[in-house]
mmCIF file of C-alpha atoms and ligand atoms in Angstrom:
data_model
loop_
_atom_site.group_PDB
_atom_site.id
_atom_site.type_symbol
_atom_site.label_atom_id
_atom_site.label_comp_id
_atom_site.label_asym_id
_atom_site.label_seq_id
_atom_site.Cartn_x
_atom_site.Cartn_y
_atom_site.Cartn_z
ATOM 1 C CA UNK A 148 -17.610 49.396 -9.538
ATOM 2 C CA UNK A 149 -16.523 46.027 -8.252
ATOM 3 C CA UNK A 150 -12.857 45.187 -8.254
ATOM 4 C CA UNK A 151 -11.948 41.820 -9.743
ATOM 5 C CA UNK A 152 -10.089 39.737 -7.178
ATOM 6 C CA UNK A 153 -6.941 38.225 -8.710
ATOM 7 C CA UNK A 154 -7.520 34.497 -9.200
ATOM 8 C CA UNK A 155 -4.330 33.457 -7.481
ATOM 9 C CA UNK A 156 -5.331 35.380 -4.385
ATOM 10 C CA UNK A 157 -8.736 33.741 -4.341
ATOM 11 C CA UNK A 158 -7.180 30.314 -4.564
ATOM 12 C CA UNK A 159 -5.129 30.845 -1.433
ATOM 13 C CA UNK A 160 -7.619 32.903 0.551
ATOM 14 C CA UNK A 161 -9.246 31.441 3.669
ATOM 15 C CA UNK A 162 -12.527 29.895 2.647
ATOM 16 C CA UNK A 163 -15.313 32.435 2.948
ATOM 17 C CA UNK A 164 -18.077 30.401 1.248
ATOM 18 C CA UNK A 165 -20.052 27.453 2.578
ATOM 19 C CA UNK A 166 -18.230 24.308 1.542
ATOM 20 C CA UNK A 167 -20.777 21.646 0.653
ATOM 21 C CA UNK A 168 -18.653 19.124 -1.291
ATOM 22 C CA UNK A 169 -15.611 17.017 -0.466
ATOM 23 C CA UNK A 170 -12.579 18.733 -1.904
ATOM 24 C CA UNK A 171 -9.146 17.724 -2.995
ATOM 25 C CA UNK A 172 -6.963 20.496 -1.666
ATOM 26 C CA UNK A 173 -3.297 21.257 -2.294
ATOM 27 C CA UNK A 174 -1.764 22.653 0.879
ATOM 28 C CA UNK A 175 1.412 24.732 0.802
ATOM 29 C CA UNK A 176 4.133 23.213 2.968
ATOM 30 C CA UNK A 177 7.387 25.076 2.335
ATOM 31 C CA UNK A 178 9.523 22.911 4.629
ATOM 32 C CA UNK A 179 9.573 19.497 6.349
ATOM 33 C CA UNK A 180 8.258 20.829 9.640
ATOM 34 C CA UNK A 181 5.149 22.178 7.907
ATOM 35 C CA UNK A 182 4.621 18.804 6.203
ATOM 36 C CA UNK A 183 4.856 17.151 9.609
ATOM 37 C CA UNK A 184 2.419 19.684 11.115
ATOM 38 C CA UNK A 185 -0.063 19.061 8.309
ATOM 39 C CA UNK A 186 0.145 15.278 8.558
ATOM 40 C CA UNK A 187 -0.380 15.560 12.320
ATOM 41 C CA UNK A 188 -3.836 17.103 11.835
ATOM 42 C CA UNK A 189 -6.892 14.853 12.177
ATOM 43 C CA UNK A 190 -7.654 15.146 8.456
ATOM 44 C CA UNK A 191 -7.652 12.592 5.642
ATOM 45 C CA UNK A 192 -4.486 12.742 3.613
ATOM 46 C CA UNK A 193 -4.628 12.304 -0.120
ATOM 47 C CA UNK A 194 -0.893 11.876 -0.309
ATOM 48 C CA UNK A 195 1.140 10.571 2.616
ATOM 49 C CA UNK A 196 4.495 10.430 1.036
ATOM 50 C CA UNK A 197 4.674 14.129 0.873
ATOM 51 C CA UNK A 198 7.710 16.214 0.119
ATOM 52 C CA UNK A 199 7.810 19.934 0.877
ATOM 53 C CA UNK A 200 5.848 21.875 -1.706
ATOM 54 C CA UNK A 201 2.208 21.151 -2.349
ATOM 55 C CA UNK A 202 0.704 18.351 -0.229
ATOM 56 C CA UNK A 203 -2.741 17.032 -1.110
ATOM 57 C CA UNK A 204 -5.494 16.471 1.417
ATOM 58 C CA UNK A 205 -9.108 15.249 1.168
ATOM 59 C CA UNK A 206 -11.188 17.798 3.008
ATOM 60 C CA UNK A 207 -14.731 17.089 4.217
ATOM 61 C CA UNK A 208 -17.489 19.691 4.015
ATOM 62 C CA UNK A 209 -16.882 22.245 6.731
ATOM 63 C CA UNK A 210 -13.299 21.139 7.402
ATOM 64 C CA UNK A 211 -11.426 23.852 5.495
ATOM 65 C CA UNK A 212 -11.288 26.084 8.605
ATOM 66 C CA UNK A 213 -9.064 23.448 10.256
ATOM 67 C CA UNK A 214 -6.429 24.360 7.667
ATOM 68 C CA UNK A 215 -7.096 28.059 8.134
ATOM 69 C CA UNK A 216 -6.704 27.848 11.901
ATOM 70 C CA UNK A 217 -3.476 25.918 11.541
ATOM 71 C CA UNK A 218 -2.191 28.742 9.337
ATOM 72 C CA UNK A 219 -1.935 26.850 6.044
ATOM 73 C CA UNK A 220 -2.351 28.374 2.609
ATOM 74 C CA UNK A 221 -4.076 26.067 0.161
ATOM 75 C CA UNK A 222 -5.553 25.707 -3.265
ATOM 76 C CA UNK A 223 -8.727 23.797 -4.093
ATOM 77 C CA UNK A 224 -7.769 21.352 -6.862
ATOM 78 C CA UNK A 225 -11.196 19.849 -7.459
ATOM 79 C CA UNK A 226 -14.101 17.964 -5.994
ATOM 80 C CA UNK A 227 -13.964 14.415 -4.667
ATOM 81 C CA UNK A 228 -16.715 11.800 -4.524
ATOM 82 C CA UNK A 229 -18.214 11.694 -1.074
ATOM 83 C CA UNK A 230 -16.052 8.879 0.398
ATOM 84 C CA UNK A 231 -18.877 7.981 2.794
ATOM 85 C CA UNK A 232 -21.245 7.207 -0.065
ATOM 86 C CA UNK A 233 -20.614 3.494 -0.531
ATOM 87 C CA UNK A 234 -23.954 2.589 -2.165
ATOM 88 C CA UNK A 235 -22.687 1.733 -5.642
ATOM 89 C CA UNK A 236 -20.067 -0.750 -4.405
ATOM 90 C CA UNK A 237 -22.320 -2.237 -1.748
ATOM 91 C CA UNK A 238 -25.182 -3.061 -4.102
ATOM 92 C CA UNK A 239 -23.204 -4.290 -7.090
ATOM 93 C CA UNK A 240 -23.536 -7.952 -8.174
ATOM 94 C CA UNK A 241 -20.798 -10.332 -7.008
ATOM 95 C CA UNK A 242 -17.568 -9.639 -8.899
ATOM 96 C CA UNK A 243 -16.326 -12.436 -11.122
ATOM 97 C CA UNK A 244 -13.582 -10.906 -13.268
ATOM 98 C CA UNK A 245 -10.512 -10.024 -11.205
ATOM 99 C CA UNK A 246 -8.825 -8.547 -14.307
ATOM 100 C CA UNK A 247 -11.454 -5.845 -14.711
ATOM 101 C CA UNK A 248 -13.253 -5.462 -11.390
ATOM 102 C CA UNK A 249 -12.182 -4.662 -7.859
ATOM 103 C CA UNK A 250 -12.836 -7.537 -5.469
ATOM 104 C CA UNK A 251 -14.037 -6.948 -1.917
ATOM 105 C CA UNK A 252 -12.533 -8.735 1.097
ATOM 106 C CA UNK A 253 -14.670 -11.883 0.817
ATOM 107 C CA UNK A 254 -14.047 -12.047 -2.935
ATOM 108 C CA UNK A 255 -10.257 -11.741 -2.575
ATOM 109 C CA UNK A 256 -10.228 -14.446 0.094
ATOM 110 C CA UNK A 257 -12.471 -16.621 -2.118
ATOM 111 C CA UNK A 258 -10.129 -16.085 -5.067
ATOM 112 C CA UNK A 259 -7.045 -17.262 -3.145
ATOM 113 C CA UNK A 260 -8.907 -20.129 -1.457
ATOM 114 C CA UNK A 261 -9.948 -21.233 -4.901
ATOM 115 C CA UNK A 262 -6.329 -21.217 -6.117
ATOM 116 C CA UNK A 263 -5.434 -23.430 -3.141
ATOM 117 C CA UNK A 264 -8.385 -25.713 -3.916
ATOM 118 C CA UNK A 265 -7.589 -25.994 -7.619
ATOM 119 C CA UNK A 266 -3.858 -26.490 -7.173
ATOM 120 C CA UNK A 267 -3.447 -28.228 -3.821
ATOM 121 C CA UNK A 268 -0.015 -29.489 -4.856
ATOM 122 C CA UNK A 269 1.349 -25.987 -5.205
ATOM 123 C CA UNK A 270 -0.741 -23.582 -3.122
ATOM 124 C CA UNK A 271 -1.415 -23.805 0.594
ATOM 125 C CA UNK A 272 -3.226 -21.467 2.983
ATOM 126 C CA UNK A 273 -2.073 -20.572 6.465
ATOM 127 C CA UNK A 274 -3.894 -18.361 8.942
ATOM 128 C CA UNK A 275 -1.229 -16.113 10.441
ATOM 129 C CA UNK A 276 -3.227 -13.864 12.759
ATOM 130 C CA UNK A 277 -6.445 -12.174 13.797
ATOM 131 C CA UNK A 278 -7.222 -8.446 13.611
ATOM 132 C CA UNK A 279 -8.510 -6.237 16.444
ATOM 133 C CA UNK A 280 -12.005 -6.701 14.983
ATOM 134 C CA UNK A 281 -11.656 -10.484 14.843
ATOM 135 C CA UNK A 282 -11.005 -11.017 11.139
ATOM 136 C CA UNK A 283 -8.509 -13.716 10.125
ATOM 137 C CA UNK A 284 -5.294 -12.755 8.317
ATOM 138 C CA UNK A 285 -4.219 -15.310 5.730
ATOM 139 C CA UNK A 286 -0.977 -16.079 3.956
ATOM 140 C CA UNK A 287 -0.638 -18.371 0.935
ATOM 141 C CA UNK A 288 2.449 -20.409 0.164
ATOM 142 C CA UNK A 289 3.300 -21.119 -3.473
ATOM 143 C CA UNK A 290 5.955 -23.675 -4.225
ATOM 144 C CA UNK A 291 6.858 -26.754 -6.195
ATOM 145 C CA UNK A 292 8.235 -28.198 -2.965
ATOM 146 C CA UNK A 293 6.007 -30.391 -0.886
ATOM 147 C CA UNK A 294 8.237 -30.314 2.138
ATOM 148 C CA UNK A 295 7.458 -28.550 5.374
ATOM 149 C CA UNK A 296 8.685 -24.942 5.609
ATOM 150 C CA UNK A 297 11.486 -25.976 7.970
ATOM 151 C CA UNK A 298 13.279 -27.899 5.238
ATOM 152 C CA UNK A 299 12.366 -25.880 2.151
ATOM 153 C CA UNK A 300 15.605 -25.650 0.225
ATOM 154 C CA UNK A 301 14.844 -22.725 -2.089
ATOM 155 C CA UNK A 302 15.040 -18.993 -1.567
ATOM 156 C CA UNK A 303 11.933 -17.526 0.004
ATOM 157 C CA UNK A 304 10.050 -14.385 -1.002
ATOM 158 C CA UNK A 305 7.101 -12.483 0.353
ATOM 159 C CA UNK A 306 4.672 -10.216 -1.497
ATOM 160 C CA UNK A 307 1.979 -8.306 0.341
ATOM 161 C CA UNK A 308 -0.989 -6.141 -0.623
ATOM 162 C CA UNK A 309 -3.607 -3.903 0.960
ATOM 163 C CA UNK A 310 -1.535 -2.741 3.914
ATOM 164 C CA UNK A 311 -3.195 0.594 3.210
ATOM 165 C CA UNK A 312 -6.917 -0.005 2.941
ATOM 166 C CA UNK A 313 -7.752 2.509 0.207
ATOM 167 C CA UNK A 314 -5.026 1.368 -2.208
ATOM 168 C CA UNK A 315 -7.347 -1.067 -3.939
ATOM 169 C CA UNK A 316 -5.275 -1.850 -7.011
ATOM 170 C CA UNK A 317 -2.639 -3.456 -4.755
ATOM 171 C CA UNK A 318 -5.179 -6.236 -4.029
ATOM 172 C CA UNK A 319 -5.815 -6.717 -7.753
ATOM 173 C CA UNK A 320 -2.070 -6.969 -8.322
ATOM 174 C CA UNK A 321 -1.365 -9.622 -5.678
ATOM 175 C CA UNK A 322 -4.306 -11.677 -7.011
ATOM 176 C CA UNK A 323 -2.686 -11.619 -10.423
ATOM 177 C CA UNK A 324 0.689 -12.581 -8.978
ATOM 178 C CA UNK A 325 -0.907 -15.514 -7.141
ATOM 179 C CA UNK A 326 -2.708 -16.744 -10.227
ATOM 180 C CA UNK A 327 0.327 -16.306 -12.483
ATOM 181 C CA UNK A 328 2.651 -18.073 -10.032
ATOM 182 C CA UNK A 329 0.188 -20.943 -9.532
ATOM 183 C CA UNK A 330 -0.243 -21.310 -13.303
ATOM 184 C CA UNK A 331 3.534 -21.289 -13.809
ATOM 185 C CA UNK A 332 3.965 -24.024 -11.211
ATOM 186 C CA UNK A 333 1.250 -26.193 -12.714
ATOM 187 C CA UNK A 334 2.765 -26.114 -16.188
ATOM 188 C CA UNK A 335 5.935 -28.143 -16.710
ATOM 189 C CA UNK A 336 7.106 -25.809 -19.491
ATOM 190 C CA UNK A 337 7.014 -22.700 -17.293
ATOM 191 C CA UNK A 338 7.845 -24.223 -13.923
ATOM 192 C CA UNK A 339 11.437 -23.055 -14.108
ATOM 193 C CA UNK A 340 10.218 -19.469 -13.830
ATOM 194 C CA UNK A 341 9.206 -19.994 -10.255
ATOM 195 C CA UNK A 342 11.738 -22.789 -9.960
ATOM 196 C CA UNK A 343 13.108 -23.624 -6.573
ATOM 197 C CA UNK A 344 11.575 -20.599 -4.918
ATOM 198 C CA UNK A 345 9.116 -20.573 -2.065
ATOM 199 C CA UNK A 346 6.755 -17.642 -2.414
ATOM 200 C CA UNK A 347 4.485 -16.324 0.280
ATOM 201 C CA UNK A 348 1.674 -13.906 -0.487
ATOM 202 C CA UNK A 349 -0.308 -12.023 2.143
ATOM 203 C CA UNK A 350 -3.059 -10.610 -0.086
ATOM 204 C CA UNK A 351 -4.758 -8.414 2.524
ATOM 205 C CA UNK A 352 -2.502 -7.294 5.378
ATOM 206 C CA UNK A 353 -5.257 -4.987 6.647
ATOM 207 C CA UNK A 354 -8.624 -6.798 6.396
ATOM 208 C CA UNK A 355 -10.450 -4.514 8.867
ATOM 209 C CA UNK A 356 -9.384 -1.362 7.053
ATOM 210 C CA UNK A 357 -10.090 -2.862 3.633
ATOM 211 C CA UNK A 358 -13.593 -3.907 4.623
ATOM 212 C CA UNK A 359 -14.156 -0.409 5.984
ATOM 213 C CA UNK A 360 -13.346 1.125 2.581
ATOM 214 C CA UNK A 361 -16.117 -0.999 1.038
ATOM 215 C CA UNK A 362 -18.778 -0.492 3.664
ATOM 216 C CA UNK A 363 -18.173 2.930 5.189
ATOM 217 C CA UNK A 364 -15.395 5.210 4.013
ATOM 218 C CA UNK A 365 -13.551 4.819 0.710
ATOM 219 C CA UNK A 366 -10.461 6.831 1.743
ATOM 220 C CA UNK A 367 -9.581 4.911 4.935
ATOM 221 C CA UNK A 368 -5.841 4.154 5.166
ATOM 222 C CA UNK A 369 -4.984 2.678 8.582
ATOM 223 C CA UNK A 370 -6.190 -0.407 10.423
ATOM 224 C CA UNK A 371 -9.261 -0.094 12.669
ATOM 225 C CA UNK A 372 -7.668 -0.325 16.124
ATOM 226 C CA UNK A 373 -9.595 1.705 18.707
ATOM 227 C CA UNK A 374 -7.016 4.136 20.093
ATOM 228 C CA UNK A 375 -7.022 5.348 23.684
ATOM 229 C CA UNK A 376 -8.434 8.764 22.743
ATOM 230 C CA UNK A 377 -11.360 7.252 20.840
ATOM 231 C CA UNK A 378 -9.927 7.745 17.346
ATOM 232 C CA UNK A 379 -9.346 4.734 15.130
ATOM 233 C CA UNK A 380 -6.403 3.271 13.389
ATOM 234 C CA UNK A 381 -2.659 2.799 13.333
ATOM 235 C CA UNK A 382 -0.755 3.289 10.084
ATOM 236 C CA UNK A 383 0.550 -0.209 9.369
ATOM 237 C CA UNK A 384 3.388 1.281 7.352
ATOM 238 C CA UNK A 385 4.682 3.235 10.353
ATOM 239 C CA UNK A 386 4.449 0.424 12.920
ATOM 240 C CA UNK A 387 7.408 -1.777 11.877
ATOM 241 C CA UNK A 388 10.344 -1.755 14.267
ATOM 242 C CA UNK A 389 13.154 -0.371 12.110
ATOM 243 C CA UNK A 390 13.409 3.358 12.766
ATOM 244 C CA UNK A 391 10.090 3.276 14.636
ATOM 245 C CA UNK A 392 9.052 6.619 16.072
ATOM 246 C CA UNK A 393 11.229 8.776 13.859
ATOM 247 C CA UNK A 394 10.648 11.417 11.229
ATOM 248 C CA UNK A 395 7.716 10.950 8.867
ATOM 249 C CA UNK A 396 5.481 9.291 11.452
ATOM 250 C CA UNK A 397 3.112 10.795 14.001
ATOM 251 C CA UNK A 398 2.438 10.197 17.690
ATOM 252 C CA UNK A 399 -1.041 11.680 17.288
ATOM 253 C CA UNK A 400 -3.629 8.863 17.117
ATOM 254 C CA UNK A 401 -5.897 10.896 14.836
ATOM 255 C CA UNK A 402 -3.193 11.296 12.208
ATOM 256 C CA UNK A 403 -3.174 9.228 9.033
ATOM 257 C CA UNK A 404 0.474 8.371 9.746
ATOM 258 C CA UNK A 405 -0.025 7.418 13.421
ATOM 259 C CA UNK A 406 2.729 4.992 14.395
ATOM 260 C CA UNK A 407 0.918 3.209 17.261
ATOM 261 C CA UNK A 408 2.012 2.852 20.874
ATOM 262 C CA UNK A 409 5.057 0.617 20.236
ATOM 263 C CA UNK A 410 6.882 -1.123 17.383
ATOM 264 C CA UNK A 411 4.790 -4.071 16.175
ATOM 265 C CA UNK A 412 1.920 -3.133 18.478
ATOM 266 C CA UNK A 413 -0.517 -4.180 15.750
ATOM 267 C CA UNK A 414 -1.689 -7.776 15.312
ATOM 268 C CA UNK A 415 -1.560 -7.522 11.518
ATOM 269 C CA UNK A 416 2.180 -6.806 11.626
ATOM 270 C CA UNK A 417 2.876 -9.321 14.382
ATOM 271 C CA UNK A 418 1.367 -11.863 11.981
ATOM 272 C CA UNK A 419 3.555 -10.752 9.049
ATOM 273 C CA UNK A 420 6.662 -10.585 11.255
ATOM 274 C CA UNK A 421 6.141 -14.014 12.839
ATOM 275 C CA UNK A 422 5.556 -15.636 9.473
ATOM 276 C CA UNK A 423 8.651 -13.975 7.996
ATOM 277 C CA UNK A 424 10.948 -15.011 10.834
ATOM 278 C CA UNK A 425 9.723 -18.611 10.537
ATOM 279 C CA UNK A 426 10.738 -18.808 6.859
ATOM 280 C CA UNK A 427 14.217 -20.102 6.016
ATOM 281 C CA UNK A 428 16.324 -18.411 3.315
ATOM 282 C CA UNK A 429 14.327 -15.223 3.372
ATOM 283 C CA UNK A 430 15.551 -13.340 0.304
ATOM 284 C CA UNK A 431 13.092 -10.825 -1.032
ATOM 285 C CA UNK A 432 10.094 -8.716 -0.136
ATOM 286 C CA UNK A 433 7.751 -6.443 -2.075
ATOM 287 C CA UNK A 434 5.024 -4.356 -0.460
ATOM 288 C CA UNK A 435 2.496 -3.170 -3.069
ATOM 289 C CA UNK A 436 0.942 0.255 -2.565
ATOM 290 C CA UNK A 437 -0.544 3.017 -4.662
ATOM 291 C CA UNK A 438 -0.144 5.581 -6.018
ATOM 292 C CA UNK A 439 2.803 7.354 -7.698
ATOM 293 C CA UNK A 440 4.449 4.763 -10.004
ATOM 294 C CA UNK A 441 7.685 4.375 -8.114
ATOM 295 C CA UNK A 442 9.916 1.464 -7.157
ATOM 296 C CA UNK A 443 11.352 2.382 -3.765
ATOM 297 C CA UNK A 444 14.235 0.767 -1.919
ATOM 298 C CA UNK A 445 15.614 1.268 1.631
ATOM 299 C CA UNK A 446 16.178 3.273 3.594
ATOM 300 C CA UNK A 447 12.959 5.133 4.282
ATOM 301 C CA UNK A 448 13.766 6.267 7.803
ATOM 302 C CA UNK A 449 16.994 8.073 6.921
ATOM 303 C CA UNK A 450 18.510 9.711 3.887
ATOM 304 C CA UNK A 451 21.759 7.836 4.580
ATOM 305 C CA UNK A 452 22.544 5.160 1.993
ATOM 306 C CA UNK A 453 22.006 1.489 2.841
ATOM 307 C CA UNK A 454 25.076 -0.803 2.671
ATOM 308 C CA UNK A 455 23.777 -2.479 -0.496
ATOM 309 C CA UNK A 456 22.601 0.679 -2.261
ATOM 310 C CA UNK A 457 24.226 -0.266 -5.561
ATOM 311 C CA UNK A 458 22.617 -3.693 -5.855
ATOM 312 C CA UNK A 459 19.249 -2.516 -4.498
ATOM 313 C CA UNK A 460 19.249 0.186 -7.119
ATOM 314 C CA UNK A 461 20.367 -2.064 -9.904
ATOM 315 C CA UNK A 462 17.536 -4.533 -9.188
ATOM 316 C CA UNK A 463 15.097 -1.611 -8.973
ATOM 317 C CA UNK A 464 16.195 -0.473 -12.421
ATOM 318 C CA UNK A 465 15.535 -3.972 -13.802
ATOM 319 C CA UNK A 466 12.055 -3.930 -12.260
ATOM 320 C CA UNK A 467 11.512 -0.415 -13.560
ATOM 321 C CA UNK A 468 12.351 -1.268 -17.142
ATOM 322 C CA UNK A 469 10.165 -4.395 -17.058
ATOM 323 C CA UNK A 470 7.236 -2.403 -15.674
ATOM 324 C CA UNK A 471 7.592 0.330 -18.247
ATOM 325 C CA UNK A 472 6.327 -1.732 -21.160
ATOM 326 C CA UNK A 473 2.592 -1.347 -20.539
ATOM 327 C CA UNK A 474 1.821 2.306 -21.090
ATOM 328 C CA UNK A 475 2.858 3.771 -17.746
ATOM 329 C CA UNK A 476 6.291 4.939 -16.793
ATOM 330 C CA UNK A 477 7.714 4.140 -13.356
ATOM 331 C CA UNK A 478 10.450 5.866 -11.405
ATOM 332 C CA UNK A 479 12.828 4.305 -8.902
ATOM 333 C CA UNK A 480 14.921 5.478 -5.977
ATOM 334 C CA UNK A 481 15.765 5.272 -2.313
ATOM 335 C CA UNK A 482 12.448 5.891 -0.503
ATOM 336 C CA UNK A 483 13.696 8.684 1.702
ATOM 337 C CA UNK A 484 15.180 10.558 -1.231
ATOM 338 C CA UNK A 485 12.838 9.800 -4.138
ATOM 339 C CA UNK A 486 9.841 10.624 -1.956
ATOM 340 C CA UNK A 487 10.287 11.550 1.659
ATOM 341 C CA UNK A 488 11.504 10.227 5.001
ATOM 342 C CA UNK A 489 9.043 7.766 6.560
ATOM 343 C CA UNK A 490 9.897 5.794 9.712
ATOM 344 C CA UNK A 491 8.710 2.343 10.734
ATOM 345 C CA UNK A 492 8.036 1.074 7.215
ATOM 346 C CA UNK A 493 7.996 -2.485 5.932
ATOM 347 C CA UNK A 494 10.867 -2.356 3.483
ATOM 348 C CA UNK A 495 13.289 -1.009 6.110
ATOM 349 C CA UNK A 496 12.454 -3.808 8.534
ATOM 350 C CA UNK A 497 12.745 -6.557 5.912
ATOM 351 C CA UNK A 498 16.003 -5.148 4.666
ATOM 352 C CA UNK A 499 17.391 -4.696 8.156
ATOM 353 C CA UNK A 500 16.498 -8.235 9.257
ATOM 354 C CA UNK A 501 17.899 -10.180 6.322
ATOM 355 C CA UNK A 502 19.558 -7.670 4.015
ATOM 356 C CA UNK A 503 16.804 -8.951 1.724
ATOM 357 C CA UNK A 504 16.022 -7.333 -1.616
ATOM 358 C CA UNK A 505 13.244 -5.236 -0.150
ATOM 359 C CA UNK A 506 10.969 -2.841 -2.025
ATOM 360 C CA UNK A 507 7.831 -0.778 -1.875
ATOM 361 C CA UNK A 508 6.185 -0.540 -5.268
ATOM 362 C CA UNK A 509 3.800 2.362 -5.666
ATOM 363 C CA UNK A 510 1.448 1.328 -8.466
ATOM 364 C CA UNK A 511 -0.660 3.519 -10.791
ATOM 365 C CA UNK A 512 -1.403 6.307 -11.224
ATOM 366 C CA UNK A 513 0.515 9.543 -10.697
ATOM 367 C CA UNK A 514 -2.412 11.414 -9.177
ATOM 368 C CA UNK A 515 -5.115 11.923 -11.791
ATOM 369 C CA UNK A 516 -7.382 9.335 -10.145
ATOM 370 C CA UNK A 517 -5.216 8.568 -7.138
ATOM 371 C CA UNK A 518 -6.633 5.796 -4.951
ATOM 372 C CA UNK A 519 -9.777 5.548 -7.070
ATOM 373 C CA UNK A 520 -8.020 4.155 -10.116
ATOM 374 C CA UNK A 521 -10.649 3.342 -12.787
ATOM 375 C CA UNK A 522 -11.230 -0.373 -13.253
ATOM 376 C CA UNK A 523 -10.103 -0.280 -16.889
ATOM 377 C CA UNK A 524 -6.564 0.250 -15.546
ATOM 378 C CA UNK A 525 -6.607 -2.915 -13.420
ATOM 379 C CA UNK A 526 -5.398 -5.250 -16.197
ATOM 380 C CA UNK A 527 -2.427 -3.141 -17.371
ATOM 381 C CA UNK A 528 -1.386 -2.512 -13.753
ATOM 382 C CA UNK A 529 -1.499 -6.250 -13.056
ATOM 383 C CA UNK A 530 0.441 -7.010 -16.225
ATOM 384 C CA UNK A 531 3.214 -4.545 -15.466
ATOM 385 C CA UNK A 532 3.484 -5.750 -11.845
ATOM 386 C CA UNK A 533 3.849 -9.382 -12.956
ATOM 387 C CA UNK A 534 6.496 -8.326 -15.469
ATOM 388 C CA UNK A 535 8.267 -6.484 -12.634
ATOM 389 C CA UNK A 536 8.154 -9.526 -10.358
ATOM 390 C CA UNK A 537 9.576 -11.761 -13.097
ATOM 391 C CA UNK A 538 12.447 -9.305 -13.565
ATOM 392 C CA UNK A 539 12.925 -9.251 -9.798
ATOM 393 C CA UNK A 540 13.073 -13.073 -9.707
ATOM 394 C CA UNK A 541 15.576 -13.203 -12.503
ATOM 395 C CA UNK A 542 17.836 -10.796 -10.634
ATOM 396 C CA UNK A 543 17.515 -12.101 -7.093
ATOM 397 C CA UNK A 544 17.845 -15.741 -8.033
ATOM 398 C CA UNK A 545 16.474 -18.986 -6.706
HETATM 399 O O1 0X9 B 592 3.782 6.507 3.044
HETATM 400 C C1 0X9 B 592 3.779 5.294 2.817
HETATM 401 O O2 0X9 B 592 3.571 4.438 3.667
HETATM 402 C C2 0X9 B 592 3.998 4.818 1.378
HETATM 403 N N1 0X9 B 592 3.299 5.659 0.477
HETATM 404 S S1 0X9 B 592 1.660 5.610 0.432
HETATM 405 O O3 0X9 B 592 1.205 6.713 -0.384
HETATM 406 N N2 0X9 B 592 1.215 4.268 -0.270
HETATM 407 O O4 0X9 B 592 1.157 5.650 1.759
HETATM 408 C C3 0X9 B 592 5.455 4.862 1.017
HETATM 409 C C4 0X9 B 592 6.409 4.284 1.989
HETATM 410 C C5 0X9 B 592 7.818 4.439 1.568
HETATM 411 N N3 0X9 B 592 8.083 5.828 1.376
HETATM 412 C C6 0X9 B 592 9.236 6.452 1.645
HETATM 413 N N4 0X9 B 592 10.297 5.782 1.773
HETATM 414 N N5 0X9 B 592 9.199 7.727 1.755
HETATM 415 ZN ZN1 ZN B 593 0.300 2.866 0.873
#
């Protein structure tokens, strides 16, 4: 007679069968050093902001033994689409509806160029850099002021998207912010909303990585820098200077949280940095990511409180309540405490430089679809993000 193997045991047993599909796997990491060891492996993460407990990974066919050899216990949570199968996105007709479809790199650039073309009084494009693969990085300036940046009198803000290539809904969100801000400026009745502010949007911080998610590998996170050991990519949210090199980043070039060879080694971040330091009255910054529905404030690199913890938190709570009105509920907290320590991130650098109101917003969802958020959730995610930005403006002032 055959003995039934207890299910729980099966779930955590080393994989004895031939693995033919991509799997979403929950890996047991009882303490921070095991999280760090896991994120150091040359595997695709499914969750980078991982606290001790269960950390999710995307595991390619045949890759489960890597976890076994590294001594991890894990549980298969389900199958994933083959991230290398890009046929359906590559052959689709040109996207026209940014409220209900994901736009590729050319379409996002076309969308913003069109805003600048339609509203030349209010929207202007600036090329701020070039990637390692030669793609331009663009920023767009939205303002009622016609003056040169050097004499802009209002408070300045920056919103950025698609730092992490696979977090597609962040591109949809910054498109909606751009359109909503441009429309507000063009209408005398709503102009006060944007008021005296000068708003910069960098829609695609990581054009090489983003293009790669459309053409080659849907779950790519980093940029496409060729590293010295032949692997590709630096995590652009571990390459900022504040806290660079510390906990929650990796020195292993194959890791999804590889920090690069030096602070600001990457051209994408040199571009963002140089633009930011050229802007007078720098007052606020939001970096849009997905997923987990959280509004995160500094610090990320340490669990110590920032000097302005009370006001950072109070603004986060305003954003949180504005974003909660569209069917999803958002959390808020200091990044290093609400999620986990991560060093070399954007919000820490922007806060450190200017004591600016600096946030990472992790958009939908909480893990059901993860990075592959269905397109019928684009519109509500855009709506809640715009509501959050309006609340942010009303708190941070002009
Ligand atoms: O890990 C990151 O870079 C961000 N999460 S993501 O899943 N989009 O990659 C969060 C950065 C801020 N997180 C912490 N302060 N822990
Ligand atoms: Zn991200």
